[in-house]
Coordinates of C-alpha atoms in Angstrom, one line a residue:
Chain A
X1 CA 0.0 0.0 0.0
X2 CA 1.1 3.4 -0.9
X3 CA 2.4 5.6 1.7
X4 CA -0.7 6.6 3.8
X5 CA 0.8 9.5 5.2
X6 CA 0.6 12.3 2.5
X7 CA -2.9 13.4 1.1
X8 CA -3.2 14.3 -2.6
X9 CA -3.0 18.0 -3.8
X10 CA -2.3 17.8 -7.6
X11 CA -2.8 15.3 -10.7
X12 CA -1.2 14.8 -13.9
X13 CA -3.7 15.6 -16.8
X14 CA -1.8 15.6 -20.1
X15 CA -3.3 16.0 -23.2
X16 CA -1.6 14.4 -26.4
X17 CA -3.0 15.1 -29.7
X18 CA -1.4 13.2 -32.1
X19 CA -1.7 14.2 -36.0
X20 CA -0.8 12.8 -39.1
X21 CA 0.3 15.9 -41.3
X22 CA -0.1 16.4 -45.2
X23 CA 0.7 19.7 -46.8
X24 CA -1.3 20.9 -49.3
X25 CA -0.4 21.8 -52.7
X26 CA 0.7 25.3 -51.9
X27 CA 2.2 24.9 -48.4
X28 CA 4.2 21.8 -50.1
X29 CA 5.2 24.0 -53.1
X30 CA 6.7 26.2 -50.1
X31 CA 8.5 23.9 -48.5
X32 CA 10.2 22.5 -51.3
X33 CA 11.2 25.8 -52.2
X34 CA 12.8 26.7 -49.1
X35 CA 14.9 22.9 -49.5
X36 CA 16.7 25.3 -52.0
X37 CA 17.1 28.5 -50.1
X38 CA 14.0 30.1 -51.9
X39 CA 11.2 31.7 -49.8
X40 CA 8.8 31.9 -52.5
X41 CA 4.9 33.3 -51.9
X42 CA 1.6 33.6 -54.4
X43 CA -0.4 36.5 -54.9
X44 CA -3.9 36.9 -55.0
X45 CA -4.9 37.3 -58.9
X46 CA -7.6 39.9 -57.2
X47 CA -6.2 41.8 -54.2
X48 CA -2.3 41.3 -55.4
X49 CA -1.8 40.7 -52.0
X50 CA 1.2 38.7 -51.5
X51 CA 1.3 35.8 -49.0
X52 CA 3.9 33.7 -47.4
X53 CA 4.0 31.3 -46.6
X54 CA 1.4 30.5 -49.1
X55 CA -2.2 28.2 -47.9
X56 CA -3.4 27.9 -51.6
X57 CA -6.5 30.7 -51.4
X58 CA -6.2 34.1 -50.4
X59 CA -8.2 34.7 -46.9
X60 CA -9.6 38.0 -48.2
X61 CA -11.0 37.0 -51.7
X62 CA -11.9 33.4 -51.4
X63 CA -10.4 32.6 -54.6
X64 CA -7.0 30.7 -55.5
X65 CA -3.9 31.8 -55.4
X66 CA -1.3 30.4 -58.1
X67 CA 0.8 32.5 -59.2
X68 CA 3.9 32.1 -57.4
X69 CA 6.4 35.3 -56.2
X70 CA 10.2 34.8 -55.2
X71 CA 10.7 36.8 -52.3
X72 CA 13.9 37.9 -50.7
X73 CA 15.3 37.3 -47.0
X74 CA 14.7 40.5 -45.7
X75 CA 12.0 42.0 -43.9
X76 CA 10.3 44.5 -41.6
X77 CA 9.7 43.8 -37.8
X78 CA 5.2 44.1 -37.7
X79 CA 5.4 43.1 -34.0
X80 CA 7.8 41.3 -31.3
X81 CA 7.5 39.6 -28.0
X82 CA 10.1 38.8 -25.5
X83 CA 10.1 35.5 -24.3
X84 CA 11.3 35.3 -20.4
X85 CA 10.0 32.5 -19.6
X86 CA 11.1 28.7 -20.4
X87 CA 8.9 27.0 -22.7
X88 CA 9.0 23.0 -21.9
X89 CA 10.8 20.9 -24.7
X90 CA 11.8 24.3 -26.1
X91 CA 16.1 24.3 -26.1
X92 CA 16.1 27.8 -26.6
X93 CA 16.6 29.9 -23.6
X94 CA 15.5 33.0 -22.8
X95 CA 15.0 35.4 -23.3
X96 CA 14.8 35.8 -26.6
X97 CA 12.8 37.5 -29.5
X98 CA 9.6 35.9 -31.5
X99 CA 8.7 38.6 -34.0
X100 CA 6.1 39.2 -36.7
X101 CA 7.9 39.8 -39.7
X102 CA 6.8 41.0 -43.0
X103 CA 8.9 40.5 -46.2
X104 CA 9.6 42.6 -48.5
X105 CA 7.0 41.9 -51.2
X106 CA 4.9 40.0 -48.7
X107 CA 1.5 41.6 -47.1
X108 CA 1.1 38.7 -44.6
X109 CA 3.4 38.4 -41.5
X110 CA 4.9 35.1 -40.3
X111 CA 6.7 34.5 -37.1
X112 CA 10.3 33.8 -36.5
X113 CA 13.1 34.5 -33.9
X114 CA 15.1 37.6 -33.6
X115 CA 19.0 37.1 -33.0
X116 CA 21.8 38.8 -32.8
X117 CA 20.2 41.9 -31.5
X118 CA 20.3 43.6 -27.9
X119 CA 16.3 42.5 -26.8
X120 CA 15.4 46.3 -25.1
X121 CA 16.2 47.8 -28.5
X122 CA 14.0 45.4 -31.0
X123 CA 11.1 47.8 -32.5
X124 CA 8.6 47.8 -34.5
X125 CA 9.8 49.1 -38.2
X126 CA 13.2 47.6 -37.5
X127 CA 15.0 45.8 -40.8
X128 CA 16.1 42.2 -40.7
X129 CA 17.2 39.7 -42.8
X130 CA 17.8 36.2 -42.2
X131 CA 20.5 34.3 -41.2
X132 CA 20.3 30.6 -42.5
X133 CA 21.8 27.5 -41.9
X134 CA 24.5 25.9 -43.6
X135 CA 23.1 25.1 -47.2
X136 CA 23.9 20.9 -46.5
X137 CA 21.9 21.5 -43.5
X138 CA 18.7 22.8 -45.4
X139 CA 15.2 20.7 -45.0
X140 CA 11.6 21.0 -45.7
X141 CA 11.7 23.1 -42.9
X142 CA 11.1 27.2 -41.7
X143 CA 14.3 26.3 -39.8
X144 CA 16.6 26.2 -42.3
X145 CA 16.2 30.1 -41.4
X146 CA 18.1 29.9 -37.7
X147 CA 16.7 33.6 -36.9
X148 CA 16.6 37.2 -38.5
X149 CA 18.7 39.5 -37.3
X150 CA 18.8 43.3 -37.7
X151 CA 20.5 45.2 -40.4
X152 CA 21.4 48.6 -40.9
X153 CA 18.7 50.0 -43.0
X154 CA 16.2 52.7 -41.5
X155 CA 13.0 51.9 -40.0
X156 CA 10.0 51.4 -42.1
X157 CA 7.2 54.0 -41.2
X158 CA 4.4 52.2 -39.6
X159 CA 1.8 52.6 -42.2
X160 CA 4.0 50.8 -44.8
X161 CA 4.8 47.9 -42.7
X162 CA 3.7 45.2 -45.4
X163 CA 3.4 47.1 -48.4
X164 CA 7.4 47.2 -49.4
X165 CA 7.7 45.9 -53.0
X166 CA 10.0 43.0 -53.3
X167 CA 12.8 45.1 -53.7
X168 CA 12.5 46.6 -50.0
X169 CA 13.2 50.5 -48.9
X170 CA 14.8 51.3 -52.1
X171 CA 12.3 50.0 -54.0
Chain B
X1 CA 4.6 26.0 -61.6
X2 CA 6.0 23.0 -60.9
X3 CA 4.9 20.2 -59.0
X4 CA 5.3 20.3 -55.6
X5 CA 6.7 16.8 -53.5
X6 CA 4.3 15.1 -51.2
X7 CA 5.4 15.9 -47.7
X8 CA 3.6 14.4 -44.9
X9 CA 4.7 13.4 -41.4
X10 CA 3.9 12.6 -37.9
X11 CA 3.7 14.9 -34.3
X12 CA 2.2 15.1 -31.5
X13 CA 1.0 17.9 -29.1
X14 CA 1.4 17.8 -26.0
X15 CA 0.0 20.1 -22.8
X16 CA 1.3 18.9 -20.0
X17 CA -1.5 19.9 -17.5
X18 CA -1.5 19.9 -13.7
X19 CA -3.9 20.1 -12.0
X20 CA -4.6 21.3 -8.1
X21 CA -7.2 18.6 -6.7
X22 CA -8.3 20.9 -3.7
X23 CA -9.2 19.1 -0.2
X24 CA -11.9 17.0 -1.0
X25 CA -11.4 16.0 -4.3
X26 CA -8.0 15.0 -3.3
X27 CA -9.6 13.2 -0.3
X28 CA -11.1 11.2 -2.9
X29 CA -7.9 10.8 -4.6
X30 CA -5.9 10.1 -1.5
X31 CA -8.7 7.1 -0.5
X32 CA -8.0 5.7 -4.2
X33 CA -4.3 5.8 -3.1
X34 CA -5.1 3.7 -0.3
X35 CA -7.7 1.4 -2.1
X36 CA -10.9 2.6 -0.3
X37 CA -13.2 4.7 -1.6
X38 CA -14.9 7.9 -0.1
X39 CA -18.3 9.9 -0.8
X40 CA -19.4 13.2 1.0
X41 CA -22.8 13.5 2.4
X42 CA -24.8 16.0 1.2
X43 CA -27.4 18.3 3.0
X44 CA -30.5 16.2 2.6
X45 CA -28.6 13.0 3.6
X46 CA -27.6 11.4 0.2
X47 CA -24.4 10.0 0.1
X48 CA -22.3 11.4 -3.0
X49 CA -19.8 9.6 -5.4
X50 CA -17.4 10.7 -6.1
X51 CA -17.3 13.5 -3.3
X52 CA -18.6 17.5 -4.4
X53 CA -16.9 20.2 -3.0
X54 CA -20.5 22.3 -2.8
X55 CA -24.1 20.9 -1.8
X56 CA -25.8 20.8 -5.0
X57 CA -29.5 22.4 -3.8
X58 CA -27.8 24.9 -1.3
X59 CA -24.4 25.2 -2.4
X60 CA -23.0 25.5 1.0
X61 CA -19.4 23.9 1.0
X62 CA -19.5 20.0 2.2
X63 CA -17.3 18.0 4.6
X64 CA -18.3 15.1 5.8
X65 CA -16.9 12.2 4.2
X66 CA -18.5 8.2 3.8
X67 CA -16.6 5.4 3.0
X68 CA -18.4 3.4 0.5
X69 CA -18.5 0.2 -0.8
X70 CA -16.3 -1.2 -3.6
X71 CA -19.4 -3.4 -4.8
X72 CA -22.3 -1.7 -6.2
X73 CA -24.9 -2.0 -9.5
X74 CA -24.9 -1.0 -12.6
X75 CA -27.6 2.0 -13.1
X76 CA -27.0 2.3 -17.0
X77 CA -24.0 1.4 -19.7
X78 CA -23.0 1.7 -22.8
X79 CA -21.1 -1.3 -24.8
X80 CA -17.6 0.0 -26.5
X81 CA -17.1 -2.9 -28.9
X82 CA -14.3 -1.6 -30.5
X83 CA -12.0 0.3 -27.7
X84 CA -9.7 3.3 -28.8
X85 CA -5.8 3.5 -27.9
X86 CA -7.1 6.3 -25.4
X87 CA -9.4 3.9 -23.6
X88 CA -8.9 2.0 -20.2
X89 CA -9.1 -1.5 -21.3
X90 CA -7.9 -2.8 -24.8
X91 CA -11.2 -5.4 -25.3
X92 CA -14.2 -4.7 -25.5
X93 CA -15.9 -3.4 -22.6
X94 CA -18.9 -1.2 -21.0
X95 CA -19.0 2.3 -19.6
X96 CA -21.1 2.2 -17.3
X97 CA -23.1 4.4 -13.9
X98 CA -22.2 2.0 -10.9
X99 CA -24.1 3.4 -7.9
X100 CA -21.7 1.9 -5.1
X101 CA -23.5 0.4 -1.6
X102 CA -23.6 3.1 0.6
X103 CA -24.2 5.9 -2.1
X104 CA -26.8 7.4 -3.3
X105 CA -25.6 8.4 -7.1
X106 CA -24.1 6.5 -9.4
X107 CA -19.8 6.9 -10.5
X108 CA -19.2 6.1 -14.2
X109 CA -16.5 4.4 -14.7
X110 CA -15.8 1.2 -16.6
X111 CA -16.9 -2.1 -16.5
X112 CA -14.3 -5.4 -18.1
X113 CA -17.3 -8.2 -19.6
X114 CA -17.0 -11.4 -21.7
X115 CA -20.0 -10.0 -23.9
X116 CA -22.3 -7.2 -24.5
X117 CA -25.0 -10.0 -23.4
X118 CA -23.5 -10.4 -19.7
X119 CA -24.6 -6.9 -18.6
X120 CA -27.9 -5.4 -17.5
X121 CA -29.0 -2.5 -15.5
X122 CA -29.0 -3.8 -12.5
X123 CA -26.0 -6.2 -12.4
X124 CA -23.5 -6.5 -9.5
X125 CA -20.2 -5.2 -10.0
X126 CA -16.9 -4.7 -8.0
X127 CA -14.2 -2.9 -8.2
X128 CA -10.8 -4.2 -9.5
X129 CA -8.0 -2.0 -8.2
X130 CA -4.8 -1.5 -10.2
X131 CA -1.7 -3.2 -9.4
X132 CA -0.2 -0.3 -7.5
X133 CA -2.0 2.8 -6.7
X134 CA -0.9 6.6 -6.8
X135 CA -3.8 8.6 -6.3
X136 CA -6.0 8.8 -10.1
X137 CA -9.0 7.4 -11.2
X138 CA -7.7 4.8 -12.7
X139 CA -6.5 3.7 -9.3
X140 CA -9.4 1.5 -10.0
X141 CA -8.3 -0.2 -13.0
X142 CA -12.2 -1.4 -14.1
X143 CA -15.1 -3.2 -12.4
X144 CA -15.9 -6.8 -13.1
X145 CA -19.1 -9.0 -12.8
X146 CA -19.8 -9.7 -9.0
X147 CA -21.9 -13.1 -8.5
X148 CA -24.9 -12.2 -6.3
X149 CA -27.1 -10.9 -8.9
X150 CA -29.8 -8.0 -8.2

């Protein structure tokens, strides 16, 4: 018999949901892509909004979205967080950034880490561009970007956050 | 555009949940532990199972715990022929109410049977408790058919 001694405060109630994942057409297309260093988007054939990484339909029009748009590595900082606390099973310790970014070209944000940066001075507007792994290291994986990390361009104004052309600030 | 491979794979996500039993709930838990098991009596006298923390008609907080027994009968059930990895037992079995003796609601919890045809409201069951015990429901593995009939 167990020990009679102690009385029970607390349980263990995990949940484990386990999936079997397929990627679509588009979010396939994507990843194969970025297996060779591309990050490549569609745009809506009504809105022209760009999206990355791409589900197949735009969200706004309800129609599909084929043609596909190379987009560079760099990007725009839409909105940050600083993570201070541990995350279980995560290895990366904090704190570090998770930012919104936008590419340039892109209208649709997607979340990544923020390196190589001091935290207290991430902003909103700031320029990044990403910093991959080593090309024999490159999957069907958003991880074959390690993290974005600033570069010295000026801040985008807020109200053009998302609608840089693919060629960024000089653009 | 050119085709695109077929990528699929496999994961699993996990939230690691705790939870705080509060005092009677984890009386209840701590008399699984030791292999009995507890109700609380409520204002009007019945006896329930497993233990509330509030009185249901007058919601004035409840204390007074009954042991009950680990025999009781089946109120009403539900046959699982075809378990799921997430059930308790791996063949086929019942869910079923079990008002223990002693209380006056019925537990689900549920019940291990050779055939769908071996249970009826009504029928006598008893608890099974697991192999070693650690505070959880499933401190009670399952209940089995008790001789004795209704």
């Amino acid at each position: 018999m167990a020990d009679t001694a102690d009385t029970i405060t607390g349980i263990e109630c995990p949940v484990y949901l386990q999936y079997h994942f397929t990627a679509g057409r588009a979010p396939a297309r994507f990843l194969t892509r970025i297996k060779e260093g591309v990050l490549s988007g569609q745009r809506c054939p009504r809105c022209s909004n760009v999206y990355i990484p791409p589900r197949g339909s735009c969200p706004a029009c309800g129609v599909p979205t084929e043609e596909e748009v190379e987009l560079p590595d760099k990007g725009t900082v839409q909105s940050f967080t600083v993570v201070a606390i541990p995350i279980p099973n995560n290895p990366i310790k904090p704190p570090f950034v998770v930012a919104n970014l936008v590419l340039d070209g892109a209208n649709i944000s997607f979340i990544h880490l923020l390196s190589e940066c001091e935290n207290s001075e991430v902003r909103i507007g700031q320029r990044v561009q990403a910093v991959w792994k080593p090309r024999e290291e490159w999957g069907y994986a958003m991880d074959n970007i390690r993290y974005f990390r600033p570069i010295d361009e000026p801040d985008v104004p807020v109200a053009q956050i998302g609608k840089l052309p693919v060629t960024g600030r000089e653009g | 555009m050119s085709a695109a491979d077929i990528l699929s794979q496999d994961f699993e996500l996990g939230f690691t949940y705790t939870r705080s039993t509060g005092p009677i709930v984890g009386r209840f838990l701590t008399g699984l532990r030791d292999r009995q098991i507890f109700g609380i009596r409520a204002s009007d006298g019945r006896v329930i199972v497993p233990p509330m923390e509030y009185d249901p008609d007058t919601a004035e907080a409840l204390s007074e715990f009954v042991q009950v027994a680990e025999q009781g009968a089946i109120v009403s059930w539900c046959w699982v022929a075809q378990p799921r990895a997430a059930h308790p037992l791996d063949e086929p079995f019942a869910w079923a109410m079990i008002r223990l003796d002693g209380a006056d609601v019925p537990m689900i919890h549920c019940v291990a049977a050779p055939a769908e045809a071996s249970l009826a409201t009504g029928a006598r069951v008893q608890a099974v408790w697991a192999p070693e015990t650690r505070g959880f429901i499933s401190d009670i593995s399952h209940f089995e058919l008790a001789g004795g009939g209704n």
